[in-house]
Short mmCIF file of C-alpha atoms and ligand atoms in Angstrom, two decimals:
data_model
loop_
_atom_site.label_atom_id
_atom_site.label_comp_id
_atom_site.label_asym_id
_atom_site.label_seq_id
_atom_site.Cartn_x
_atom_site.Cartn_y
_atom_site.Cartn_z
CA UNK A 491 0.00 0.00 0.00
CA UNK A 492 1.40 3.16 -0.46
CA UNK A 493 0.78 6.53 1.70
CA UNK A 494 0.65 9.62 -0.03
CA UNK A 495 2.72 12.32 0.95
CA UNK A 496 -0.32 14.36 1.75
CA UNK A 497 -1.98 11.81 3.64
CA UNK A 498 1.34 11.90 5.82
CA UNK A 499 1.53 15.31 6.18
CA UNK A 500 -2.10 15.60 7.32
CA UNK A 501 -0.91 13.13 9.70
CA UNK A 502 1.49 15.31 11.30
CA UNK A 503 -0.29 18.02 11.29
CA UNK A 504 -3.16 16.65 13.27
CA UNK A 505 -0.53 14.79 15.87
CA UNK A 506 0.60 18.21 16.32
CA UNK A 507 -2.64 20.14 16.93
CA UNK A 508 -3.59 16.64 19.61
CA UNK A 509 -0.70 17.66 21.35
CA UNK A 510 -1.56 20.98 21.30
CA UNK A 511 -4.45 20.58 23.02
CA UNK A 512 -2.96 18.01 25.11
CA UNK A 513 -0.34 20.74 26.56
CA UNK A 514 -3.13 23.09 27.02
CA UNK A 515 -5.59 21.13 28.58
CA UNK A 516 -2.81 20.50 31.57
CA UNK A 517 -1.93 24.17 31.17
CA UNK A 518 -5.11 24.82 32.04
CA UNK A 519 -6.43 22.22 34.81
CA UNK A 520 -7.12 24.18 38.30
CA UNK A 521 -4.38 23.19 40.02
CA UNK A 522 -0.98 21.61 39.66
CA UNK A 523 0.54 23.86 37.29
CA UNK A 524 4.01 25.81 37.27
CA UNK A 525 2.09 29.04 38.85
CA UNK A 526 0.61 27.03 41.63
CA UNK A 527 3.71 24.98 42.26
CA UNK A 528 6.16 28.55 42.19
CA UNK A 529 3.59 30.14 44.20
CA UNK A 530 3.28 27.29 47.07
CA UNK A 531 7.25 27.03 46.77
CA UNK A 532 7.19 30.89 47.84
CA UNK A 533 4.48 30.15 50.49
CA UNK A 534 6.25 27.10 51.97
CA UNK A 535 8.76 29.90 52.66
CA UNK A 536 6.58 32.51 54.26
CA UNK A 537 5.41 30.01 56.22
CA UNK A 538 9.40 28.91 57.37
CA UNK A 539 9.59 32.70 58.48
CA UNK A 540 6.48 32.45 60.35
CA UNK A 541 7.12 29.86 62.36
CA UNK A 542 4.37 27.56 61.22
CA UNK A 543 6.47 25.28 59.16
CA UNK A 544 10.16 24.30 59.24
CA UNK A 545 13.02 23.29 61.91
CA UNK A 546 11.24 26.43 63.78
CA UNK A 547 8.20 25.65 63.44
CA UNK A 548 5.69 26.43 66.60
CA UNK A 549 4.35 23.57 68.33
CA UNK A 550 0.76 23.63 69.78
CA UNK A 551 -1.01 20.52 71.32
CA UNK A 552 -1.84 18.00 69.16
CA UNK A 553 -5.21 16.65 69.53
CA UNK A 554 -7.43 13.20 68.16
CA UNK A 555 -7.69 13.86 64.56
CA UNK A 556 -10.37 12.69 61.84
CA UNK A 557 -10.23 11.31 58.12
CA UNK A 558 -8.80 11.93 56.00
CA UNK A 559 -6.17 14.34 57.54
CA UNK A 560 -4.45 12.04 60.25
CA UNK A 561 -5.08 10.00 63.41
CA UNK A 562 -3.67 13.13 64.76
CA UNK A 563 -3.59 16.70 64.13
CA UNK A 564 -2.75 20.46 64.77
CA UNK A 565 -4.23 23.64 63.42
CA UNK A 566 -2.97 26.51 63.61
CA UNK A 567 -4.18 30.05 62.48
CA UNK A 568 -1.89 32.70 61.44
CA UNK A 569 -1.19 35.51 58.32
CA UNK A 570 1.65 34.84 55.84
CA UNK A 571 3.00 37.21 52.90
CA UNK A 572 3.70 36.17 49.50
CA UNK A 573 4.56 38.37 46.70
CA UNK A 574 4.07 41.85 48.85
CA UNK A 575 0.36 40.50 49.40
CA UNK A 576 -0.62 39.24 52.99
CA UNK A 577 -3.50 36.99 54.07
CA UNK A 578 -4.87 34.21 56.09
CA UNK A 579 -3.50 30.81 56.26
CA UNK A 580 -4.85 27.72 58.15
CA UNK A 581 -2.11 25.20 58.44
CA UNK A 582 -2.95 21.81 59.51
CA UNK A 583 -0.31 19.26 60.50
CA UNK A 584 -1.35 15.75 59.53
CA UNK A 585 0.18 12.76 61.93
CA UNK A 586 0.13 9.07 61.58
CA UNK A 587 0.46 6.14 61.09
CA UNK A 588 -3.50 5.31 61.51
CA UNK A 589 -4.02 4.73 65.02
CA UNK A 590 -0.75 6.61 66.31
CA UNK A 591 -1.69 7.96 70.29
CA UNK A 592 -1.18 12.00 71.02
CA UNK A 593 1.46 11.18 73.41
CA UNK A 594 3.68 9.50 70.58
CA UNK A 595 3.31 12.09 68.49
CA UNK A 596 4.11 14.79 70.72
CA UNK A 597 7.57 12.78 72.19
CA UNK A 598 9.10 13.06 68.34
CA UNK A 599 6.91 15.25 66.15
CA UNK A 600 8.98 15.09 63.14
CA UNK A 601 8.46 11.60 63.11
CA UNK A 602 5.08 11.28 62.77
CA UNK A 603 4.32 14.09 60.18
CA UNK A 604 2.44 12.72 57.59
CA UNK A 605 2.00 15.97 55.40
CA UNK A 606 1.25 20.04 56.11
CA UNK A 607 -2.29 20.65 54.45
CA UNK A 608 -3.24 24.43 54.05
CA UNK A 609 -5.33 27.24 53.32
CA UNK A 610 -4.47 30.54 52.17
CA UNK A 611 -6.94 33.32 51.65
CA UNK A 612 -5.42 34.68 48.25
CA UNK A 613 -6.52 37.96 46.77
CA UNK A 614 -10.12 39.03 45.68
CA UNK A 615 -10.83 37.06 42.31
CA UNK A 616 -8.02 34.05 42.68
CA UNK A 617 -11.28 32.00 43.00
CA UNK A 618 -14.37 33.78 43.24
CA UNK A 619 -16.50 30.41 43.08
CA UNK A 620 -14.52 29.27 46.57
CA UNK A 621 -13.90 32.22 48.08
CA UNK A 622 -10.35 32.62 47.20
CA UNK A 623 -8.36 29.85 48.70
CA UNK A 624 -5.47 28.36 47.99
CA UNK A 625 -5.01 24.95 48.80
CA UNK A 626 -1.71 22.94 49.17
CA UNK A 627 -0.68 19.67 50.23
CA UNK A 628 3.03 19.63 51.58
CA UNK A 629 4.99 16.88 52.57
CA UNK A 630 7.27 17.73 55.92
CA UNK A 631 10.32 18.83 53.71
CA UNK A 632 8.14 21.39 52.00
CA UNK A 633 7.52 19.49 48.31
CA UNK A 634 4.22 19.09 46.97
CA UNK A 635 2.53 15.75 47.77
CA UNK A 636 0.55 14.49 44.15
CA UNK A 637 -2.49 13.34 43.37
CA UNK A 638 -2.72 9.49 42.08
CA UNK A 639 -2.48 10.95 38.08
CA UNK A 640 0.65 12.63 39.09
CA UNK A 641 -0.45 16.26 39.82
CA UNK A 642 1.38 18.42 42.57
CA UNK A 643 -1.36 19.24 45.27
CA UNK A 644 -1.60 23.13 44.98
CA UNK A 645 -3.33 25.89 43.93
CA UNK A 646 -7.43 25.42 43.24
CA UNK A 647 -7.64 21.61 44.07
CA UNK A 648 -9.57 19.23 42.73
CA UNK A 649 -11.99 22.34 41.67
CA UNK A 650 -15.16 20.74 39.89
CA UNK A 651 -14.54 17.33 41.40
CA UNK A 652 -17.07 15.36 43.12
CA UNK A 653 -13.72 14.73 45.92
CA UNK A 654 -11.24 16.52 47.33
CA UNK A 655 -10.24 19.40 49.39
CA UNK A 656 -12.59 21.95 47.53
CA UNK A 657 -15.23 19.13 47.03
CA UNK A 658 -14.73 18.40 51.00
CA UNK A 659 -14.09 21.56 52.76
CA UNK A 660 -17.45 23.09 50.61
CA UNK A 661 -19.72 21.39 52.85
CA UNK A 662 -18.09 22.55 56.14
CA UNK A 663 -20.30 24.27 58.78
CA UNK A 664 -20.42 28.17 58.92
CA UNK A 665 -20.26 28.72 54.79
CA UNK A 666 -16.47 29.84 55.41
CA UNK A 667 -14.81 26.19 54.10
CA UNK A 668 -13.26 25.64 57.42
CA UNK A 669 -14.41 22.89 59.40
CA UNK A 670 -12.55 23.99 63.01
CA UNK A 671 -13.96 27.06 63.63
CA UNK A 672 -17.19 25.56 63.93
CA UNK A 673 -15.59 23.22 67.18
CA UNK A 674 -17.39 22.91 70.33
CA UNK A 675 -14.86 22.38 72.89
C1 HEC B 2012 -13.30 14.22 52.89
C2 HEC B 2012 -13.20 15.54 53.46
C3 HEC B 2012 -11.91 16.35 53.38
C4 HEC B 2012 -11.02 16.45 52.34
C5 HEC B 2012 -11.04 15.72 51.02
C6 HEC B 2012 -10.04 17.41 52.76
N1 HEC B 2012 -10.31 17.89 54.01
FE1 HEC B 2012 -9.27 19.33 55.01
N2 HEC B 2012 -10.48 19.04 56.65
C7 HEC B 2012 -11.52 18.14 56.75
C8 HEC B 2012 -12.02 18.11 58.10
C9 HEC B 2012 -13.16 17.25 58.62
C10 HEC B 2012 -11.23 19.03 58.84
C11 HEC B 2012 -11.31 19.33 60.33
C12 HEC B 2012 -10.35 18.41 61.04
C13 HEC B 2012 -10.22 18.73 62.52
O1 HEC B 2012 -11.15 18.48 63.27
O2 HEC B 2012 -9.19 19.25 62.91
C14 HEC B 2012 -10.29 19.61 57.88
C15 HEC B 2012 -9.40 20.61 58.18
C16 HEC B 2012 -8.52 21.20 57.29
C17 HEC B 2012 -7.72 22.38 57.56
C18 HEC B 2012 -7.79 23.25 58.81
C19 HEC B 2012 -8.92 24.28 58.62
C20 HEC B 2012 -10.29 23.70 58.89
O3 HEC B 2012 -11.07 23.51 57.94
O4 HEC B 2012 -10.57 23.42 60.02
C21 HEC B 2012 -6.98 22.62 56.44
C22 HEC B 2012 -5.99 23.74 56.23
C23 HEC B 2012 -7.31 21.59 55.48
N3 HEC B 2012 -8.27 20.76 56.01
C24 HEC B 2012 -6.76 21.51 54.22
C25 HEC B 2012 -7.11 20.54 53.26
C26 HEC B 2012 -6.46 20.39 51.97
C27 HEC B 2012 -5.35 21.26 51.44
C28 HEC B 2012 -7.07 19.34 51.35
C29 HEC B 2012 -6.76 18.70 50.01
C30 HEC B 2012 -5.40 18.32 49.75
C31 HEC B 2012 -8.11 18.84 52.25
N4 HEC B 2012 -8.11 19.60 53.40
C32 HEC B 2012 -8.96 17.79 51.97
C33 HEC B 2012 -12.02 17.40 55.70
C34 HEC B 2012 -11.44 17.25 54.44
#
């Protein structure tokens, strides 16, 4: 059989224009891109100098956690500043393994962090549907954990999924996406 040359070069051409869209569909998915991944890099940092992450990091007491942040967890509330713009951030430290006591935990800290999840209330129109946050899931050293398909957890995550932290933290009490300030102690 033979191929015509123009028959080949349509070929290409449409190869090229799937790729195209390939590159720009991943360009263009909420979350995991080279803006959110530079941008949580910068916050990871803001957060170093603010004590809530890092060799320096402040220690509160760790209490009983729930699913599916950690058999045991801390939250703490605080402001960081990225980029000359300041705001709220919720950081949550995530212990484990499943099952791991408060006690253990709080005798070698290091050891038991799982991941840092947070929140960061980013400027007016970041994400006007979710009022603004930024969500990020760190691992202790400060990298971005992924998502099973190989996405870096940051930025607007999992926005328009049935599951995940938007998905999740939409539903929490008070209309504010935060779960702990709804607490009865
Ligand atoms: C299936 C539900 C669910 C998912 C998915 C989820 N969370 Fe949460 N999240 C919770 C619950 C419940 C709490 C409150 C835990 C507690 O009592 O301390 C919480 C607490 C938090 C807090 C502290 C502020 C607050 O709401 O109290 C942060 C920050 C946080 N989550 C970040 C994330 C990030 C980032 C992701 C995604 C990588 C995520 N969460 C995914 C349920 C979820």
């Amino acid at each position: 059989m033979k191929i015509s040359n123009r028959a080949i070069i349509w070929g290409v051409a449409l190869a090229i224009a799937g790729l195209g869209a390939g590159v720009s569909i991943a360009q263009n998915a909420p979350f995991g891109n080279a803006e959110d991944t530079d941008y949580a890099a910068k916050l990871w940092k803001a957060m170093e100098a603010a004590h809530m992450a890092g060799p320096s990091a402040i220690n509160t007491l760790p209490y009983e956690g729930v699913e599916p942040h950690g058999a045991v967890l801390e939250t703490l509330f605080a402001k960081a500043t990225v980029d000359g713009y300041t705001g709220a951030l919720v950081v949550k430290r995530n212990y484990g393994p499943a099952g791991v006591e408060v006690a253990t935990v709080q005798a070698d800290r290091a050891k038991s962090l799982g991941a840092v999840t947070i929140m960061f209330k980013r400027e007016a129109g970041y994400d006007a549907d979710n009022q603004d946050w930024f969500w990020a899931k760190y691992l202790p050293d400060g990298s971005l954990d992924k998502n099973p398909k190989g996405m870096q957890l940051a930025g607007r995550v999992a926005k328009g999924a049935e599951m995940g932290c938007i998905a999740c933290h939409s539903a929490a009490p008070g209309d504010d996406y935060l779960f702990t300030t709804d607490n009865k102690q």
